[in-house]
């Protein structure tokens, strides 16, 4: 099987498991909608757009963190990660397939969350939506690697946020900037550069992470 075939097979495995178990997507959806509802009533009437966009990104990042915390659960619980590592394929395909599945989960959640945000706060323009999609790439690339790193630890629920949240700050800055700045292209370029740099770093380092 080709490299891309391995990636597709691994991503499809995760998607089929989620469709069968339905334990990650409902939790993510409930969390993000509950958070937006709370923010809607907590934010003062007439609050500026920057504050609203910041709250959106808080909701999206922590929802993604919830999904990432469960990303490696099937492999951890069934002991399947060792089998994947020993399979005759490039180990980076495991990271890419898992990242692709997490990306699909995030997009599925955002298909509901973004219209809900537009209803509660303000409509999103094309720059804001593109910023969300570009940030998704960075979240999946970095978060999947860090979730794999934390999966072997007994304190993985604590370690993953400590590792992930500092690296997610540039994504939040870029996403908010793409939503509210008149020069959205600069922030979108920043997000694209972040995605490219960290995707290469994560792709190159995943084999070392799972080997250790």
PDB file of C-alpha atoms in Angstrom:
ATOM      1  CA  UNK A   1       0.000   0.000   0.000  1.00  0.00           C
ATOM      2  CA  UNK A   2       1.230   3.497  -0.829  1.00  0.00           C
ATOM      3  CA  UNK A   3       1.995   6.156   1.767  1.00  0.00           C
ATOM      4  CA  UNK A   4      -1.205   8.072   1.032  1.00  0.00           C
ATOM      5  CA  UNK A   5      -3.118   4.799   1.077  1.00  0.00           C
ATOM      6  CA  UNK A   6      -1.819   4.121   4.580  1.00  0.00           C
ATOM      7  CA  UNK A   7      -2.827   7.625   5.666  1.00  0.00           C
ATOM      8  CA  UNK A   8      -6.331   7.208   4.235  1.00  0.00           C
ATOM      9  CA  UNK A   9      -6.775   3.782   5.841  1.00  0.00           C
ATOM     10  CA  UNK A  10      -5.746   5.082   9.265  1.00  0.00           C
ATOM     11  CA  UNK A  11      -8.013   8.119   9.014  1.00  0.00           C
ATOM     12  CA  UNK A  12     -10.946   5.966   7.906  1.00  0.00           C
ATOM     13  CA  UNK A  13     -10.343   3.642  10.861  1.00  0.00           C
ATOM     14  CA  UNK A  14     -10.713   6.511  13.323  1.00  0.00           C
ATOM     15  CA  UNK A  15     -13.785   7.871  11.560  1.00  0.00           C
ATOM     16  CA  UNK A  16     -15.466   4.447  11.544  1.00  0.00           C
ATOM     17  CA  UNK A  17     -14.698   3.964  15.231  1.00  0.00           C
ATOM     18  CA  UNK A  18     -16.261   7.327  16.045  1.00  0.00           C
ATOM     19  CA  UNK A  19     -19.359   6.630  13.948  1.00  0.00           C
ATOM     20  CA  UNK A  20     -19.743   3.350  15.804  1.00  0.00           C
ATOM     21  CA  UNK A  21     -19.022   4.551  19.348  1.00  0.00           C
ATOM     22  CA  UNK A  22     -20.181   8.194  19.099  1.00  0.00           C
ATOM     23  CA  UNK A  23     -18.381   9.210  22.260  1.00  0.00           C
ATOM     24  CA  UNK A  24     -16.123  12.062  21.083  1.00  0.00           C
ATOM     25  CA  UNK A  25     -18.131  14.181  18.650  1.00  0.00           C
ATOM     26  CA  UNK A  26     -21.249  14.505  20.855  1.00  0.00           C
ATOM     27  CA  UNK A  27     -19.109  15.556  23.817  1.00  0.00           C
ATOM     28  CA  UNK A  28     -17.252  18.136  21.708  1.00  0.00           C
ATOM     29  CA  UNK A  29     -20.490  19.481  20.250  1.00  0.00           C
ATOM     30  CA  UNK A  30     -22.173  19.763  23.644  1.00  0.00           C
ATOM     31  CA  UNK A  31     -19.127  21.521  25.088  1.00  0.00           C
ATOM     32  CA  UNK A  32     -18.755  24.126  22.356  1.00  0.00           C
ATOM     33  CA  UNK A  33     -22.469  24.942  22.211  1.00  0.00           C
ATOM     34  CA  UNK A  34     -22.736  25.171  26.003  1.00  0.00           C
ATOM     35  CA  UNK A  35     -19.707  27.462  26.069  1.00  0.00           C
ATOM     36  CA  UNK A  36     -21.135  29.755  23.401  1.00  0.00           C
ATOM     37  CA  UNK A  37     -24.482  29.947  25.207  1.00  0.00           C
ATOM     38  CA  UNK A  38     -22.768  30.859  28.493  1.00  0.00           C
ATOM     39  CA  UNK A  39     -20.616  33.479  26.747  1.00  0.00           C
ATOM     40  CA  UNK A  40     -23.704  34.898  25.049  1.00  0.00           C
ATOM     41  CA  UNK A  41     -25.357  35.646  28.378  1.00  0.00           C
ATOM     42  CA  UNK A  42     -22.138  36.608  30.167  1.00  0.00           C
ATOM     43  CA  UNK A  43     -20.832  39.086  27.578  1.00  0.00           C
ATOM     44  CA  UNK A  44     -22.188  42.603  28.179  1.00  0.00           C
ATOM     45  CA  UNK A  45     -24.586  43.958  25.611  1.00  0.00           C
ATOM     46  CA  UNK A  46     -22.746  46.028  23.024  1.00  0.00           C
ATOM     47  CA  UNK A  47     -19.363  44.390  23.672  1.00  0.00           C
ATOM     48  CA  UNK A  48     -16.894  44.908  20.849  1.00  0.00           C
ATOM     49  CA  UNK A  49     -16.210  42.375  18.115  1.00  0.00           C
ATOM     50  CA  UNK A  50     -12.700  41.589  19.331  1.00  0.00           C
ATOM     51  CA  UNK A  51     -14.065  40.338  22.654  1.00  0.00           C
ATOM     52  CA  UNK A  52     -16.642  38.162  20.903  1.00  0.00           C
ATOM     53  CA  UNK A  53     -14.040  36.702  18.548  1.00  0.00           C
ATOM     54  CA  UNK A  54     -11.738  36.007  21.473  1.00  0.00           C
ATOM     55  CA  UNK A  55     -14.490  34.061  23.203  1.00  0.00           C
ATOM     56  CA  UNK A  56     -15.118  32.075  20.028  1.00  0.00           C
ATOM     57  CA  UNK A  57     -11.490  31.030  19.910  1.00  0.00           C
ATOM     58  CA  UNK A  58     -11.459  30.083  23.570  1.00  0.00           C
ATOM     59  CA  UNK A  59     -14.412  27.796  22.850  1.00  0.00           C
ATOM     60  CA  UNK A  60     -12.815  26.308  19.717  1.00  0.00           C
ATOM     61  CA  UNK A  61      -9.400  25.672  21.269  1.00  0.00           C
ATOM     62  CA  UNK A  62     -10.771  23.965  24.362  1.00  0.00           C
ATOM     63  CA  UNK A  63     -13.186  21.933  22.243  1.00  0.00           C
ATOM     64  CA  UNK A  64     -10.248  20.808  20.113  1.00  0.00           C
ATOM     65  CA  UNK A  65      -8.354  19.936  23.280  1.00  0.00           C
ATOM     66  CA  UNK A  66     -11.243  17.723  24.339  1.00  0.00           C
ATOM     67  CA  UNK A  67     -11.055  15.867  21.028  1.00  0.00           C
ATOM     68  CA  UNK A  68      -7.272  15.582  21.146  1.00  0.00           C
ATOM     69  CA  UNK A  69      -7.444  14.091  24.633  1.00  0.00           C
ATOM     70  CA  UNK A  70      -9.492  11.241  23.141  1.00  0.00           C
ATOM     71  CA  UNK A  71      -7.542  10.970  19.883  1.00  0.00           C
ATOM     72  CA  UNK A  72      -5.258   8.140  20.997  1.00  0.00           C
ATOM     73  CA  UNK A  73      -7.727   6.493  23.392  1.00  0.00           C
ATOM     74  CA  UNK A  74      -8.583   3.515  21.126  1.00  0.00           C
ATOM     75  CA  UNK A  75      -4.912   2.682  20.567  1.00  0.00           C
ATOM     76  CA  UNK A  76      -4.100   3.154  24.247  1.00  0.00           C
ATOM     77  CA  UNK A  77      -7.005   1.079  25.550  1.00  0.00           C
ATOM     78  CA  UNK A  78      -6.594  -1.777  23.079  1.00  0.00           C
ATOM     79  CA  UNK A  79      -2.795  -1.734  22.965  1.00  0.00           C
ATOM     80  CA  UNK A  80      -2.993  -1.154  19.221  1.00  0.00           C
ATOM     81  CA  UNK A  81      -0.328   1.546  19.038  1.00  0.00           C
ATOM     82  CA  UNK A  82       2.485  -1.006  19.238  1.00  0.00           C
ATOM     83  CA  UNK A  83       0.949  -2.838  16.310  1.00  0.00           C
ATOM     84  CA  UNK A  84       0.738   0.346  14.272  1.00  0.00           C
ATOM     85  CA  UNK A  85       4.345   1.215  15.058  1.00  0.00           C
ATOM     86  CA  UNK A  86       5.519  -2.263  14.013  1.00  0.00           C
ATOM     87  CA  UNK A  87       3.490  -2.235  10.792  1.00  0.00           C
ATOM     88  CA  UNK A  88       5.536  -2.168   7.555  1.00  0.00           C
ATOM     89  CA  UNK A  89       4.737   1.454   6.742  1.00  0.00           C
ATOM     90  CA  UNK A  90       6.195   4.869   7.397  1.00  0.00           C
ATOM     91  CA  UNK A  91       5.397   5.823  10.993  1.00  0.00           C
ATOM     92  CA  UNK A  92       4.681   9.395   9.993  1.00  0.00           C
ATOM     93  CA  UNK A  93       1.621   8.033   8.171  1.00  0.00           C
ATOM     94  CA  UNK A  94       0.158   7.250  11.606  1.00  0.00           C
ATOM     95  CA  UNK A  95       0.483  10.902  12.618  1.00  0.00           C
ATOM     96  CA  UNK A  96      -0.901  12.181   9.325  1.00  0.00           C
ATOM     97  CA  UNK A  97      -3.857   9.788   9.343  1.00  0.00           C
ATOM     98  CA  UNK A  98      -4.710  10.645  12.935  1.00  0.00           C
ATOM     99  CA  UNK A  99      -4.366  14.378  12.185  1.00  0.00           C
ATOM    100  CA  UNK A 100      -6.679  14.039   9.194  1.00  0.00           C
ATOM    101  CA  UNK A 101      -9.327  12.321  11.329  1.00  0.00           C
ATOM    102  CA  UNK A 102      -9.096  15.025  14.012  1.00  0.00           C
ATOM    103  CA  UNK A 103      -9.400  17.674  11.279  1.00  0.00           C
ATOM    104  CA  UNK A 104     -12.641  16.071  10.078  1.00  0.00           C
ATOM    105  CA  UNK A 105     -13.947  16.047  13.658  1.00  0.00           C
ATOM    106  CA  UNK A 106     -13.153  19.753  14.073  1.00  0.00           C
ATOM    107  CA  UNK A 107     -14.784  20.725  10.786  1.00  0.00           C
ATOM    108  CA  UNK A 108     -17.892  18.724  11.706  1.00  0.00           C
ATOM    109  CA  UNK A 109     -18.135  20.558  15.028  1.00  0.00           C
ATOM    110  CA  UNK A 110     -17.522  23.955  13.424  1.00  0.00           C
ATOM    111  CA  UNK A 111     -20.314  23.396  10.905  1.00  0.00           C
ATOM    112  CA  UNK A 112     -22.602  23.765  13.919  1.00  0.00           C
ATOM    113  CA  UNK A 113     -20.521  26.052  16.153  1.00  0.00           C
ATOM    114  CA  UNK A 114     -19.851  28.833  13.627  1.00  0.00           C
ATOM    115  CA  UNK A 115     -23.525  29.343  12.665  1.00  0.00           C
ATOM    116  CA  UNK A 116     -24.346  29.297  16.390  1.00  0.00           C
ATOM    117  CA  UNK A 117     -21.737  32.011  16.971  1.00  0.00           C
ATOM    118  CA  UNK A 118     -23.186  34.055  14.105  1.00  0.00           C
ATOM    119  CA  UNK A 119     -26.626  33.716  15.694  1.00  0.00           C
ATOM    120  CA  UNK A 120     -25.518  34.665  19.211  1.00  0.00           C
ATOM    121  CA  UNK A 121     -22.925  37.327  18.375  1.00  0.00           C
ATOM    122  CA  UNK A 122     -22.156  38.479  14.827  1.00  0.00           C
ATOM    123  CA  UNK A 123     -21.808  36.992  11.332  1.00  0.00           C
ATOM    124  CA  UNK A 124     -18.415  35.702  10.215  1.00  0.00           C
ATOM    125  CA  UNK A 125     -16.853  36.864   6.966  1.00  0.00           C
ATOM    126  CA  UNK A 126     -14.785  34.766   4.574  1.00  0.00           C
ATOM    127  CA  UNK A 127     -11.512  35.779   6.239  1.00  0.00           C
ATOM    128  CA  UNK A 128     -12.730  34.554   9.617  1.00  0.00           C
ATOM    129  CA  UNK A 129     -13.844  31.191   8.224  1.00  0.00           C
ATOM    130  CA  UNK A 130     -10.580  30.742   6.330  1.00  0.00           C
ATOM    131  CA  UNK A 131      -8.712  31.614   9.527  1.00  0.00           C
ATOM    132  CA  UNK A 132     -10.593  28.872  11.366  1.00  0.00           C
ATOM    133  CA  UNK A 133      -9.715  26.310   8.692  1.00  0.00           C
ATOM    134  CA  UNK A 134      -6.036  27.280   8.678  1.00  0.00           C
ATOM    135  CA  UNK A 135      -5.948  27.171  12.465  1.00  0.00           C
ATOM    136  CA  UNK A 136      -7.503  23.704  12.332  1.00  0.00           C
ATOM    137  CA  UNK A 137      -4.474  22.480  10.402  1.00  0.00           C
ATOM    138  CA  UNK A 138      -2.101  23.788  13.059  1.00  0.00           C
ATOM    139  CA  UNK A 139      -4.231  22.444  15.901  1.00  0.00           C
ATOM    140  CA  UNK A 140      -4.347  18.985  14.339  1.00  0.00           C
ATOM    141  CA  UNK A 141      -0.660  18.874  13.429  1.00  0.00           C
ATOM    142  CA  UNK A 142       0.661  20.010  16.804  1.00  0.00           C
ATOM    143  CA  UNK A 143      -2.092  18.565  18.966  1.00  0.00           C
ATOM    144  CA  UNK A 144      -1.915  15.072  17.490  1.00  0.00           C
ATOM    145  CA  UNK A 145       1.821  14.861  18.100  1.00  0.00           C
ATOM    146  CA  UNK A 146       1.536  16.167  21.662  1.00  0.00           C
ATOM    147  CA  UNK A 147      -1.401  13.857  22.385  1.00  0.00           C
ATOM    148  CA  UNK A 148       0.734  10.905  21.273  1.00  0.00           C
ATOM    149  CA  UNK A 149       3.540  12.132  23.507  1.00  0.00           C
ATOM    150  CA  UNK A 150       1.194  12.470  26.488  1.00  0.00           C
ATOM    151  CA  UNK A 151      -0.658   9.194  25.874  1.00  0.00           C
ATOM    152  CA  UNK A 152       2.022   7.118  27.573  1.00  0.00           C
ATOM    153  CA  UNK A 153       1.879   9.174  30.772  1.00  0.00           C
ATOM    154  CA  UNK A 154      -0.401   8.529  33.739  1.00  0.00           C
ATOM    155  CA  UNK A 155      -0.997  12.273  33.970  1.00  0.00           C
ATOM    156  CA  UNK A 156      -1.828  12.697  30.281  1.00  0.00           C
ATOM    157  CA  UNK A 157      -4.972  14.750  31.080  1.00  0.00           C
ATOM    158  CA  UNK A 158      -2.709  17.327  32.747  1.00  0.00           C
ATOM    159  CA  UNK A 159       0.305  17.113  30.443  1.00  0.00           C
ATOM    160  CA  UNK A 160      -1.561  17.604  27.165  1.00  0.00           C
ATOM    161  CA  UNK A 161      -3.059  21.032  28.029  1.00  0.00           C
ATOM    162  CA  UNK A 162       0.253  22.203  29.487  1.00  0.00           C
ATOM    163  CA  UNK A 163       2.048  21.306  26.256  1.00  0.00           C
ATOM    164  CA  UNK A 164      -0.653  22.276  23.787  1.00  0.00           C
ATOM    165  CA  UNK A 165      -2.087  25.574  25.020  1.00  0.00           C
ATOM    166  CA  UNK A 166       1.152  27.638  24.797  1.00  0.00           C
ATOM    167  CA  UNK A 167       1.645  26.456  21.214  1.00  0.00           C
ATOM    168  CA  UNK A 168      -1.977  27.285  20.385  1.00  0.00           C
ATOM    169  CA  UNK A 169      -1.619  30.962  21.359  1.00  0.00           C
ATOM    170  CA  UNK A 170      -0.243  32.013  17.923  1.00  0.00           C
ATOM    171  CA  UNK A 171      -3.212  30.268  16.295  1.00  0.00           C
ATOM    172  CA  UNK A 172      -5.646  32.212  18.472  1.00  0.00           C
ATOM    173  CA  UNK A 173      -3.859  35.487  17.677  1.00  0.00           C
ATOM    174  CA  UNK A 174      -3.918  34.711  13.962  1.00  0.00           C
ATOM    175  CA  UNK A 175      -7.542  33.584  14.008  1.00  0.00           C
ATOM    176  CA  UNK A 176      -8.779  36.661  15.867  1.00  0.00           C
ATOM    177  CA  UNK A 177      -6.676  38.930  13.660  1.00  0.00           C
ATOM    178  CA  UNK A 178      -8.080  37.360  10.492  1.00  0.00           C
ATOM    179  CA  UNK A 179     -11.585  38.007  11.832  1.00  0.00           C
ATOM    180  CA  UNK A 180     -11.308  41.627  12.964  1.00  0.00           C
ATOM    181  CA  UNK A 181      -8.327  43.204  11.213  1.00  0.00           C
ATOM    182  CA  UNK A 182      -8.772  45.176   7.971  1.00  0.00           C
ATOM    183  CA  UNK A 183      -5.540  43.488   6.833  1.00  0.00           C
ATOM    184  CA  UNK A 184      -6.769  39.912   7.257  1.00  0.00           C
ATOM    185  CA  UNK A 185      -4.350  38.638   4.625  1.00  0.00           C
ATOM    186  CA  UNK A 186      -1.370  39.276   6.901  1.00  0.00           C
ATOM    187  CA  UNK A 187      -2.851  37.093   9.626  1.00  0.00           C
ATOM    188  CA  UNK A 188      -3.866  34.391   7.170  1.00  0.00           C
ATOM    189  CA  UNK A 189      -0.299  34.330   5.848  1.00  0.00           C
ATOM    190  CA  UNK A 190       0.947  34.008   9.418  1.00  0.00           C
ATOM    191  CA  UNK A 191      -1.382  31.054  10.018  1.00  0.00           C
ATOM    192  CA  UNK A 192      -0.238  29.420   6.786  1.00  0.00           C
ATOM    193  CA  UNK A 193       3.412  29.831   7.782  1.00  0.00           C
ATOM    194  CA  UNK A 194       2.705  28.388  11.248  1.00  0.00           C
ATOM    195  CA  UNK A 195       0.957  25.403   9.664  1.00  0.00           C
ATOM    196  CA  UNK A 196       3.800  24.734   7.242  1.00  0.00           C
ATOM    197  CA  UNK A 197       6.578  24.990   9.827  1.00  0.00           C
ATOM    198  CA  UNK A 198       4.895  22.922  12.521  1.00  0.00           C
ATOM    199  CA  UNK A 199       3.531  20.330  10.107  1.00  0.00           C
ATOM    200  CA  UNK A 200       7.062  19.649   8.870  1.00  0.00           C
ATOM    201  CA  UNK A 201       8.450  19.533  12.415  1.00  0.00           C
ATOM    202  CA  UNK A 202       5.717  17.190  13.637  1.00  0.00           C
ATOM    203  CA  UNK A 203       5.974  14.957  10.574  1.00  0.00           C
ATOM    204  CA  UNK A 204       9.730  14.649  11.033  1.00  0.00           C
ATOM    205  CA  UNK A 205       9.638  14.062  14.798  1.00  0.00           C
ATOM    206  CA  UNK A 206       6.695  11.672  15.143  1.00  0.00           C
ATOM    207  CA  UNK A 207       8.800   8.564  14.574  1.00  0.00           C
ATOM    208  CA  UNK A 208      11.076   9.565  17.443  1.00  0.00           C
ATOM    209  CA  UNK A 209       8.088  10.274  19.727  1.00  0.00           C
ATOM    210  CA  UNK A 210       6.462   6.867  19.223  1.00  0.00           C
ATOM    211  CA  UNK A 211       9.802   5.072  19.383  1.00  0.00           C
ATOM    212  CA  UNK A 212      10.434   6.513  22.827  1.00  0.00           C
TER     213      UNK A 212
END
